[in-house]
Amino acid sequence: MSKQFVKESELSYQKSAHSWIPTTVRWHTSGLRVVQCKVQQPIYTLAIYVPTLPENDTGEPHTLEHLVFCGSKRFAHRGYLDALALCNFSQGTNAWTYEDVTCYTLTTASEEALANVMAAYLDHVLSPQLRDEQFVTEVYHYDSKGREHGVVFSEVLGSESEEAEVGERRMLQLLFGEDAAYAKSFGGLTRSVAQLTNAEVAEYHKRFYDACNITMVVTGPVGARFEQALEDIPPEILHSSGHDSRRMIPINVPEGPVSARVLFAADSHVGSVQFGWRGPMGSDVETVTALEILLEYLTEEASSPLSMRFVECKRPVASSVVGYVKQSIPTTMFIGFDGVPYGDGGDSEGESGDEDESDDESEDEGKSEDEEEEESEPEEEDESKSDESGDDITRLLDEGYFAELLKIELERIYATKFDGDAQALRRAVEQYGQRLAKRMESHADDTLQTTIGIDIVASHFATGKFAVGTRARIFDVVAELAQRPIEYWLELLKTWLMDARTCHVCTVPDATMSARLDAERQQIEEANAATVVDAAAHDQRIALAVEANRVDLPATVRAGIPEPDAGGTSALPHTQLCAEAHGPLAAVQVLRSDTQFVNVRLHVPMAAMPEALRPFLALFQGLLFNTDVQLPVGAVHEGAKLTEPLHVSYAAMDQQLAELTTSRGSSVGMGVEPFVSSWTDEVFVVSLHTTPEKYADAVRCIVQAIVFGSFVTERISTVAQNLLADIAQIKRDGRDVLTACVARLSAQDQVGRPRWITNHVSLFDQERVLRQVMRDAASVAVYLDEIRRVLVHAPGMFLSLGMSDTDDAQQLTNTFVHEWQTCMDAYSQYVPISEQPNDPFAIPRESRLPQLSEPLR
């Protein structure tokens, strides 16, 4: 008997520079392909990729992502698929949609469990029921009073006026042209979703969801059992009707505007600016990887050029900057600035802009925008007057203004050949390679899924011929880039960023937009209600649809759900033990596994932390690896003990940490976010991830940052302002605010009182604290120095070490203790900035805008 699936090809993906992941591609006569990656890990992942393109703003790809889970031709009961997954060592099924692909995912803990779910999952994707009553509840309907409902509609309603959504949609229109598929809303816009019909969704499914268009990617220690499960899939599930959706996406550069200023609904004083460029085709892996490295060099660290110039400066004009490459066709590159100040205390909220902004309203006492710009724009020869009044910040979100600032800075970087550092990009390549190796080690399944998914989409919409593996030898590509001369990187910067067509979008908060949207919503509801002839019959039809789409699995169906043998699950091979603790350490936990890194976590008890200091812990956390360091006599620097004090700038310290670690951080409790409560909140945690050969230097650098951090006024003010901007953005996300509210209302200590962290480190108190810091940053240093003193003298420190079987746990422990004690011996010579008679880094009166003519420190 012939097999359903025929082996088409074999290849191997690099897990590191010296290890490989064997991969097999199988092909079914329907055209469906299976990519099987044999990753040695205890979990299995399955992803079903459906290349999809939006053809309008109705959100058909997003709509199908929901309707697929409502039942299929052979498994009709809604909820069966999730029940099947939950009974097979999974947390359930999930899905996501991007501009050019929809993906259905599953993670489970055994090969048998994966086999049990696979056929039913494919049937739901390929043959969903798509009944009218499912469309009513999952997509869209309105009740007899005209109020609109539906899961998809509600999701779109909650996001379409948000900052990120508004800015990204306009950016893609500028990059690709307003008629391009990438410029359409794959998630949908409310007015278009309201016009969508179930018949149109069924037609879209027919054209894109044919078996010949679909690829399934499986990762994990898969073997014969999985291969047999493939053969056991009923052939009728994999039937193809021949609807091939392959097409070539046009890659012509559009004509038209390259900039826009758009509004989003928020009562806030910060917006954002995003820059975008079209990049090379994804098949040019070397150039795409080089551009990823270049953008990370420009933005990734606090010491990166764009971070220093715009974020980590004395007067920051953004709270963060990020640069990345997006795998579209062709690729697109972005540099985004968030937390950009807008207005002067709220007077400019709701101000209208160009054609992208709605209405011609102005909240500025009747003045036109041109008049406001004339009044606020400083004269070149008398810049200091505007600087002191703060008028310069009102221009940051004017169309074209920030673009000129970025242009000047990129020109400066090019002219100075990366600030005169010939090895800057070689180090950036090395750091990129180490972060990639860490991702492949910690999340090989996710990394492979992403990598292979890129090739699947490109095969469908760029080349027309199926092929995976373009990034199979990515570590070799990185090694080759490490040998490139500085001229290669300068040409890359000039060709793809400086001389290329640059698009930019300013997203501006509008405090009046919510009211306008509410009024529009009211008008729509009234119009909907006017179409209802018989209210009772209308509501009855909706009630019947809700009932028909309810999860209700009969007992006979539940009894027939296959369950795997629990003995078939596997655990990550590891060994747990304790090393001898001494010095400041009360205990040392060691976890050995197959790793090429050393993972360090220092847990410092905070029971002795005075209540008055706790409100400043979030600021302390933000400053810990982001402020200057004052090394006293006796501290070790470059292998020798200092005979006189040495000042190390925050940028130099950040660059050193970036070279020595793949990641580092600190948190109150076991969380990673600055304003999130944690149940282990009586512990301050410092973590780092590094390689064995860099361990000693990394530990020394981290400990020196903890013990000798210099909380100068400039850095306190900068970090506090950026944290305030972060809070403003967090408060725009309803889910984040709801989580904070639930934590505040439900978190109690052992005697029923609210836990301190919900009062002092949460959103509710930190905005007040940080605004107080901004008013008097100089006086805060004494609190930060006292927090540090309490932490470094805290009894009962606990060290966790993750390492390979070949690393010496006791030696690593001894190294940590030695570096800690060396710093503490020198601590007696350390004079905190708060105890010095004059702050040598007090904030001067100067322009908020960055001084672009000056070299970076």
GROMACS .gro file of C-alpha atoms in nm, residues 44-419:
model
  376
   44TYR     CA    1   0.593   1.933   2.077
   45THR     CA    2   0.462   2.224   1.873
   46LEU     CA    3   0.235   2.212   1.570
   47ALA     CA    4   0.164   2.510   1.345
   48ILE     CA    5  -0.065   2.504   1.041
   49TYR     CA    6   0.031   2.790   0.808
   50VAL     CA    7  -0.228   2.931   0.566
   51PRO     CA    8  -0.089   3.208   0.343
   52THR     CA    9  -0.366   3.470   0.332
   53LEU     CA   10  -0.388   3.820   0.189
   54PRO     CA   11  -0.653   4.079   0.280
   55GLU     CA   12  -0.838   4.203  -0.028
   56ASN     CA   13  -1.029   4.477   0.154
   57ASP     CA   14  -1.086   4.605   0.509
   58THR     CA   15  -1.353   4.351   0.608
   59GLY     CA   16  -1.100   4.141   0.800
   60GLU     CA   17  -1.175   3.810   0.627
   61PRO     CA   18  -0.846   3.648   0.741
   62HIS     CA   19  -0.912   3.751   1.103
   63THR     CA   20  -1.275   3.638   1.080
   64LEU     CA   21  -1.180   3.288   0.966
   65GLU     CA   22  -0.927   3.265   1.249
   66HIS     CA   23  -1.229   3.272   1.484
   67LEU     CA   24  -1.483   3.070   1.284
   68VAL     CA   25  -1.248   2.775   1.232
   69PHE     CA   26  -1.280   2.683   1.601
   70CYS     CA   27  -1.661   2.669   1.598
   71GLY     CA   28  -1.680   2.315   1.458
   72SER     CA   29  -1.592   2.123   1.141
   73LYS     CA   30  -1.749   1.891   0.889
   74ARG     CA   31  -1.647   1.574   1.075
   75PHE     CA   32  -1.631   1.718   1.429
   76ALA     CA   33  -1.944   1.928   1.441
   77HIS     CA   34  -1.967   2.012   1.810
   78ARG     CA   35  -1.828   2.348   1.911
   79GLY     CA   36  -1.567   2.305   2.183
   80TYR     CA   37  -1.466   1.956   2.074
   81LEU     CA   38  -1.127   2.067   1.942
   82ASP     CA   39  -1.032   2.249   2.263
   83ALA     CA   40  -1.161   1.963   2.479
   84LEU     CA   41  -0.953   1.724   2.270
   85ALA     CA   42  -0.644   1.943   2.314
   86LEU     CA   43  -0.698   1.985   2.689
   87CYS     CA   44  -0.725   1.607   2.731
   88ASN     CA   45  -0.395   1.568   2.547
   89PHE     CA   46  -0.147   1.757   2.765
   90SER     CA   47  -0.215   2.095   2.605
   91GLN     CA   48  -0.345   2.430   2.726
   92GLY     CA   49  -0.568   2.445   2.420
   93THR     CA   50  -0.546   2.559   2.061
   94ASN     CA   51  -0.469   2.910   1.943
   95ALA     CA   52  -0.423   3.115   1.626
   96TRP     CA   53  -0.285   3.442   1.499
   97THR     CA   54  -0.315   3.647   1.179
   98TYR     CA   55  -0.061   3.878   1.012
   99GLU     CA   56  -0.077   4.071   0.687
  100ASP     CA   57   0.015   3.770   0.471
  101VAL     CA   58  -0.046   3.454   0.678
  102THR     CA   59  -0.283   3.297   0.929
  103CYS     CA   60  -0.140   3.032   1.161
  104TYR     CA   61  -0.313   2.777   1.386
  105THR     CA   62  -0.102   2.648   1.674
  106LEU     CA   63  -0.085   2.373   1.935
  107THR     CA   64   0.170   2.288   2.204
  108THR     CA   65   0.157   1.953   2.381
  109ALA     CA   66   0.375   1.724   2.591
  110SER     CA   67   0.389   1.391   2.407
  111GLU     CA   68   0.406   1.248   2.057
  112GLU     CA   69   0.091   1.042   2.117
  113ALA     CA   70  -0.097   1.353   2.230
  114LEU     CA   71   0.011   1.536   1.915
  115ALA     CA   72  -0.109   1.245   1.702
  116ASN     CA   73  -0.446   1.239   1.879
  117VAL     CA   74  -0.521   1.604   1.797
  118MET     CA   75  -0.369   1.646   1.451
  119ALA     CA   76  -0.643   1.503   1.226
  120ALA     CA   77  -0.926   1.687   1.401
  121TYR     CA   78  -0.729   2.011   1.392
  122LEU     CA   79  -0.668   1.980   1.017
  123ASP     CA   80  -1.037   1.909   0.961
  124HIS     CA   81  -1.134   2.226   1.147
  125VAL     CA   82  -0.893   2.432   0.935
  126LEU     CA   83  -0.977   2.274   0.600
  127SER     CA   84  -1.350   2.204   0.649
  128PRO     CA   85  -1.508   2.442   0.903
  129GLN     CA   86  -1.887   2.451   0.916
  130LEU     CA   87  -1.918   2.828   0.864
  131ARG     CA   88  -2.287   2.831   0.965
  132ASP     CA   89  -2.482   3.156   0.969
  133GLU     CA   90  -2.547   3.141   1.343
  134GLN     CA   91  -2.171   3.108   1.402
  135PHE     CA   92  -2.118   3.426   1.202
  136VAL     CA   93  -2.378   3.605   1.415
  137THR     CA   94  -2.204   3.537   1.746
  138GLU     CA   95  -1.839   3.526   1.638
  139VAL     CA   96  -1.828   3.804   1.380
  140TYR     CA   97  -2.109   4.059   1.378
  141HIS     CA   98  -2.470   4.139   1.454
  142TYR     CA   99  -2.672   4.418   1.611
  143ASP     CA  100  -2.961   4.385   1.851
  144SER     CA  101  -3.304   4.544   1.824
  145LYS     CA  102  -3.170   4.866   1.980
  146GLY     CA  103  -2.898   4.888   1.715
  147ARG     CA  104  -2.610   4.801   1.948
  148GLU     CA  105  -2.338   4.613   1.761
  149HIS     CA  106  -2.188   4.287   1.889
  150GLY     CA  107  -1.970   3.995   1.782
  151VAL     CA  108  -1.629   3.874   1.900
  152VAL     CA  109  -1.442   3.991   1.591
  153PHE     CA  110  -1.626   4.324   1.581
  154SER     CA  111  -1.555   4.389   1.950
  155GLU     CA  112  -1.185   4.315   1.907
  156VAL     CA  113  -1.163   4.554   1.613
  157LEU     CA  114  -1.364   4.822   1.793
  158GLY     CA  115  -1.121   4.807   2.084
  159SER     CA  116  -0.808   4.844   1.873
  160GLU     CA  117  -0.873   5.045   1.556
  161SER     CA  118  -0.827   5.386   1.724
  162GLU     CA  119  -0.525   5.282   1.934
  163GLU     CA  120  -0.188   5.442   1.876
  164ALA     CA  121  -0.001   5.138   1.741
  165GLU     CA  122  -0.286   5.030   1.512
  166VAL     CA  123  -0.344   5.376   1.366
  167GLY     CA  124   0.027   5.443   1.311
  168GLU     CA  125   0.108   5.104   1.158
  169ARG     CA  126  -0.187   5.113   0.919
  170ARG     CA  127  -0.084   5.455   0.786
  171MET     CA  128   0.282   5.352   0.763
  172LEU     CA  129   0.200   5.047   0.548
  173GLN     CA  130  -0.009   5.266   0.318
  174LEU     CA  131   0.291   5.497   0.269
  175LEU     CA  132   0.535   5.210   0.214
  176PHE     CA  133   0.326   4.999  -0.026
  177GLY     CA  134   0.054   5.227  -0.162
  178GLU     CA  135  -0.306   5.247  -0.045
  179ASP     CA  136  -0.429   4.981  -0.290
  180ALA     CA  137  -0.168   4.719  -0.191
  181ALA     CA  138  -0.261   4.409   0.007
  182TYR     CA  139  -0.026   4.510   0.289
  183ALA     CA  140  -0.212   4.841   0.318
  184LYS     CA  141  -0.545   4.667   0.380
  185SER     CA  142  -0.658   4.583   0.732
  186PHE     CA  143  -0.622   4.206   0.778
  187GLY     CA  144  -0.796   4.240   1.115
  188GLY     CA  145  -1.077   4.450   0.975
  189LEU     CA  146  -1.223   4.796   1.036
  190THR     CA  147  -1.556   4.826   1.214
  191ARG     CA  148  -1.748   4.990   0.928
  192SER     CA  149  -1.625   4.722   0.686
  193VAL     CA  150  -1.679   4.430   0.925
  194ALA     CA  151  -2.039   4.547   0.959
  195GLN     CA  152  -2.083   4.500   0.581
  196LEU     CA  153  -1.925   4.153   0.568
  197THR     CA  154  -2.145   3.848   0.501
  198ASN     CA  155  -2.100   3.484   0.589
  199ALA     CA  156  -2.115   3.394   0.218
  200GLU     CA  157  -1.814   3.619   0.151
  201VAL     CA  158  -1.623   3.449   0.433
  202ALA     CA  159  -1.704   3.106   0.288
  203GLU     CA  160  -1.584   3.218  -0.055
  204TYR     CA  161  -1.259   3.350   0.094
  205HIS     CA  162  -1.204   3.018   0.272
  206LYS     CA  163  -1.261   2.831  -0.054
  207ARG     CA  164  -0.991   3.033  -0.231
  208PHE     CA  165  -0.721   3.040   0.039
  209TYR     CA  166  -0.781   2.739   0.264
  210ASP     CA  167  -0.737   2.462   0.007
  211ALA     CA  168  -0.501   2.179   0.111
  212CYS     CA  169  -0.264   2.266  -0.174
  213ASN     CA  170  -0.192   2.603  -0.008
  214ILE     CA  171  -0.121   2.474   0.342
  215THR     CA  172   0.199   2.374   0.524
  216MET     CA  173   0.212   2.212   0.867
  217VAL     CA  174   0.531   2.253   1.073
  218VAL     CA  175   0.599   2.021   1.367
  219THR     CA  176   0.887   2.053   1.616
  220GLY     CA  177   0.993   1.822   1.897
  221PRO     CA  178   1.151   1.475   1.932
  222VAL     CA  179   0.911   1.338   1.670
  223GLY     CA  180   0.961   0.990   1.530
  224ALA     CA  181   0.780   0.685   1.397
  225ARG     CA  182   0.461   0.745   1.595
  226PHE     CA  183   0.409   1.084   1.439
  227GLU     CA  184   0.485   0.954   1.090
  228GLN     CA  185   0.227   0.679   1.136
  229ALA     CA  186  -0.027   0.934   1.256
  230LEU     CA  187   0.024   1.125   0.931
  231GLU     CA  188  -0.054   0.812   0.733
  232ASP     CA  189  -0.367   0.750   0.945
  233ILE     CA  190  -0.526   1.086   0.861
  234PRO     CA  191  -0.842   1.009   0.659
  235PRO     CA  192  -0.771   1.101   0.294
  236GLU     CA  193  -1.098   1.294   0.268
  237ILE     CA  194  -0.970   1.544   0.529
  238LEU     CA  195  -0.673   1.629   0.304
  239HIS     CA  196  -0.873   1.652  -0.019
  240SER     CA  197  -0.785   1.943  -0.248
  241SER     CA  198  -1.026   2.119  -0.480
  242GLY     CA  199  -0.738   2.272  -0.672
  243HIS     CA  200  -0.788   2.632  -0.554
  244ASP     CA  201  -0.426   2.744  -0.566
  245SER     CA  202  -0.388   3.091  -0.410
  246ARG     CA  203  -0.025   3.144  -0.508
  247ARG     CA  204   0.041   3.482  -0.663
  248MET     CA  205   0.327   3.728  -0.690
  249ILE     CA  206   0.286   4.033  -0.467
  250PRO     CA  207   0.381   4.344  -0.669
  251ILE     CA  208   0.701   4.500  -0.536
  252ASN     CA  209   0.690   4.831  -0.723
  253VAL     CA  210   0.761   5.140  -0.514
  254PRO     CA  211   0.447   5.355  -0.487
  255GLU     CA  212   0.428   5.719  -0.580
  256GLY     CA  213   0.274   5.964  -0.340
  257PRO     CA  214   0.336   6.107   0.007
  258VAL     CA  215   0.604   5.974   0.240
  259SER     CA  216   0.483   6.130   0.563
  260ALA     CA  217   0.165   6.166   0.765
  261ARG     CA  218   0.040   6.297   1.096
  262VAL     CA  219  -0.248   6.093   1.239
  263LEU     CA  220  -0.457   6.111   1.554
  264PHE     CA  221  -0.533   5.839   1.806
  265ALA     CA  222  -0.778   5.848   2.094
  266ALA     CA  223  -0.600   5.929   2.421
  267ASP     CA  224  -0.607   6.189   2.695
  268SER     CA  225  -0.229   6.200   2.712
  269HIS     CA  226   0.073   6.420   2.653
  270VAL     CA  227   0.289   6.168   2.464
  271GLY     CA  228   0.273   6.031   2.112
  272SER     CA  229   0.512   5.846   1.884
  273VAL     CA  230   0.708   5.877   1.563
  274GLN     CA  231   0.780   5.583   1.335
  275PHE     CA  232   1.014   5.568   1.035
  276GLY     CA  233   0.992   5.301   0.768
  277TRP     CA  234   1.191   5.186   0.467
  278ARG     CA  235   1.145   4.912   0.211
  279GLY     CA  236   1.426   4.660   0.234
  280PRO     CA  237   1.569   4.377   0.021
  281MET     CA  238   1.381   4.060  -0.062
  282GLY     CA  239   1.385   3.804   0.218
  283SER     CA  240   1.585   3.560   0.004
  284ASP     CA  241   1.887   3.794   0.041
  285VAL     CA  242   1.957   3.652   0.387
  286GLU     CA  243   2.297   3.815   0.430
  287THR     CA  244   2.173   4.169   0.364
  288VAL     CA  245   1.858   4.120   0.572
  289THR     CA  246   2.064   3.986   0.863
  290ALA     CA  247   2.314   4.270   0.830
  291LEU     CA  248   2.029   4.523   0.842
  292GLU     CA  249   1.890   4.355   1.155
  293ILE     CA  250   2.233   4.389   1.317
  294LEU     CA  251   2.269   4.753   1.206
  295LEU     CA  252   1.929   4.848   1.347
  296GLU     CA  253   2.006   4.671   1.676
  297TYR     CA  254   2.338   4.859   1.693
  298LEU     CA  255   2.151   5.187   1.646
  299THR     CA  256   1.874   5.120   1.902
  300GLU     CA  257   1.908   4.804   2.117
  301GLU     CA  258   2.108   4.923   2.419
  302ALA     CA  259   2.102   5.234   2.635
  303SER     CA  260   2.446   5.310   2.490
  304SER     CA  261   2.328   5.275   2.128
  305PRO     CA  262   2.364   5.596   1.924
  306LEU     CA  263   1.994   5.671   1.878
  307SER     CA  264   1.918   5.582   2.241
  308MET     CA  265   2.187   5.817   2.368
  309ARG     CA  266   2.086   6.097   2.136
  310PHE     CA  267   1.709   6.091   2.185
  311VAL     CA  268   1.624   5.881   2.493
  312GLU     CA  269   1.908   5.862   2.744
  313CYS     CA  270   1.993   6.231   2.723
  314LYS     CA  271   1.956   6.512   2.976
  315ARG     CA  272   1.626   6.613   2.824
  316PRO     CA  273   1.482   6.300   2.655
  317VAL     CA  274   1.253   6.354   2.358
  318ALA     CA  275   1.131   5.991   2.361
  319SER     CA  276   1.100   5.725   2.629
  320SER     CA  277   1.225   5.443   2.405
  321VAL     CA  278   1.351   5.365   2.058
  322VAL     CA  279   1.338   5.035   1.874
  323GLY     CA  280   1.465   4.923   1.534
  324TYR     CA  281   1.375   4.601   1.353
  325VAL     CA  282   1.325   4.429   1.017
  326LYS     CA  283   0.980   4.294   0.930
  327GLN     CA  284   0.956   3.995   0.699
  328SER     CA  285   0.711   4.131   0.443
  329ILE     CA  286   0.754   4.108   0.063
  330PRO     CA  287   0.989   4.283   0.022
  331THR     CA  288   1.116   4.321   0.377
  332THR     CA  289   1.049   4.646   0.558
  333MET     CA  290   1.264   4.821   0.817
  334PHE     CA  291   1.143   5.036   1.103
  335ILE     CA  292   1.280   5.273   1.365
  336GLY     CA  293   1.017   5.377   1.616
  337PHE     CA  294   1.026   5.639   1.892
  338ASP     CA  295   0.765   5.601   2.168
  339GLY     CA  296   0.678   5.839   2.451
  340VAL     CA  297   0.744   6.151   2.244
  341PRO     CA  298   0.625   6.461   2.440
  342TYR     CA  299   0.338   6.652   2.290
  343GLY     CA  300   0.183   6.983   2.388
  344ASP     CA  301   0.265   7.202   2.686
  345GLY     CA  302   0.070   7.058   2.971
  346GLY     CA  303  -0.239   6.966   2.775
  347ASP     CA  304  -0.324   7.288   2.588
  348SER     CA  305  -0.256   7.121   2.254
  349GLU     CA  306  -0.455   6.804   2.319
  350GLY     CA  307  -0.698   6.733   2.039
  351GLU     CA  308  -0.527   6.971   1.797
  352SER     CA  309  -0.603   6.898   1.434
  353GLY     CA  310  -0.345   6.824   1.170
  354ASP     CA  311  -0.343   6.745   0.799
  355GLU     CA  312  -0.580   6.537   0.591
  356ASP     CA  313  -0.509   6.228   0.801
  357GLU     CA  314  -0.662   6.395   1.105
  358SER     CA  315  -1.037   6.420   1.129
  359ASP     CA  316  -1.209   6.758   1.130
  360ASP     CA  317  -1.059   7.104   1.133
  361GLU     CA  318  -1.104   7.165   1.502
  362SER     CA  319  -0.843   7.336   1.715
  363GLU     CA  320  -0.836   7.357   2.091
  364ASP     CA  321  -0.580   7.636   2.094
  365GLU     CA  322  -0.801   7.940   2.160
  366GLY     CA  323  -0.893   7.989   1.798
  367LYS     CA  324  -0.541   8.012   1.663
  368SER     CA  325  -0.461   7.836   1.338
  369GLU     CA  326  -0.195   7.567   1.333
  370ASP     CA  327   0.028   7.781   1.111
  371GLU     CA  328   0.006   8.067   1.360
  372GLU     CA  329   0.089   7.832   1.645
  373GLU     CA  330   0.393   7.700   1.460
  374GLU     CA  331   0.510   8.053   1.383
  375GLU     CA  332   0.480   8.147   1.750
  376SER     CA  333   0.635   7.828   1.886
  377GLU     CA  334   0.918   7.788   1.635
  378PRO     CA  335   1.237   7.933   1.786
  379GLU     CA  336   1.456   8.177   1.602
  380GLU     CA  337   1.790   8.017   1.513
  381GLU     CA  338   1.992   8.305   1.647
  382ASP     CA  339   1.803   8.316   1.979
  383GLU     CA  340   1.743   7.949   2.052
  384SER     CA  341   1.796   7.981   2.426
  385LYS     CA  342   1.474   8.180   2.477
  386SER     CA  343   1.263   7.902   2.333
  387ASP     CA  344   1.471   7.643   2.514
  388GLU     CA  345   1.390   7.781   2.854
  389SER     CA  346   1.020   7.816   2.783
  390GLY     CA  347   0.991   7.458   2.663
  391ASP     CA  348   0.825   7.558   2.332
  392ASP     CA  349   1.061   7.333   2.136
  393ILE     CA  350   0.883   7.014   2.246
  394THR     CA  351   0.554   7.123   2.087
  395ARG     CA  352   0.716   7.070   1.744
  396LEU     CA  353   0.834   6.712   1.791
  397LEU     CA  354   0.513   6.565   1.648
  398ASP     CA  355   0.487   6.817   1.366
  399GLU     CA  356   0.508   6.638   1.033
  400GLY     CA  357   0.871   6.631   0.917
  401TYR     CA  358   1.028   6.782   1.228
  402PHE     CA  359   1.152   6.463   1.397
  403ALA     CA  360   1.249   6.329   1.053
  404GLU     CA  361   1.499   6.611   1.018
  405LEU     CA  362   1.646   6.531   1.360
  406LEU     CA  363   1.693   6.166   1.264
  407LYS     CA  364   1.841   6.260   0.926
  408ILE     CA  365   2.101   6.482   1.092
  409GLU     CA  366   2.192   6.211   1.341
  410LEU     CA  367   2.232   5.938   1.077
  411GLU     CA  368   2.449   6.175   0.873
  412ARG     CA  369   2.664   6.237   1.180
  413ILE     CA  370   2.702   5.862   1.245
  414TYR     CA  371   2.805   5.810   0.884
  415ALA     CA  372   3.048   6.105   0.880
  416THR     CA  373   3.218   5.996   1.203
  417LYS     CA  374   3.229   5.629   1.092
  418PHE     CA  375   3.024   5.508   1.385
  419ASP     CA  376   3.171   5.760   1.629
   0.00000   0.00000   0.00000
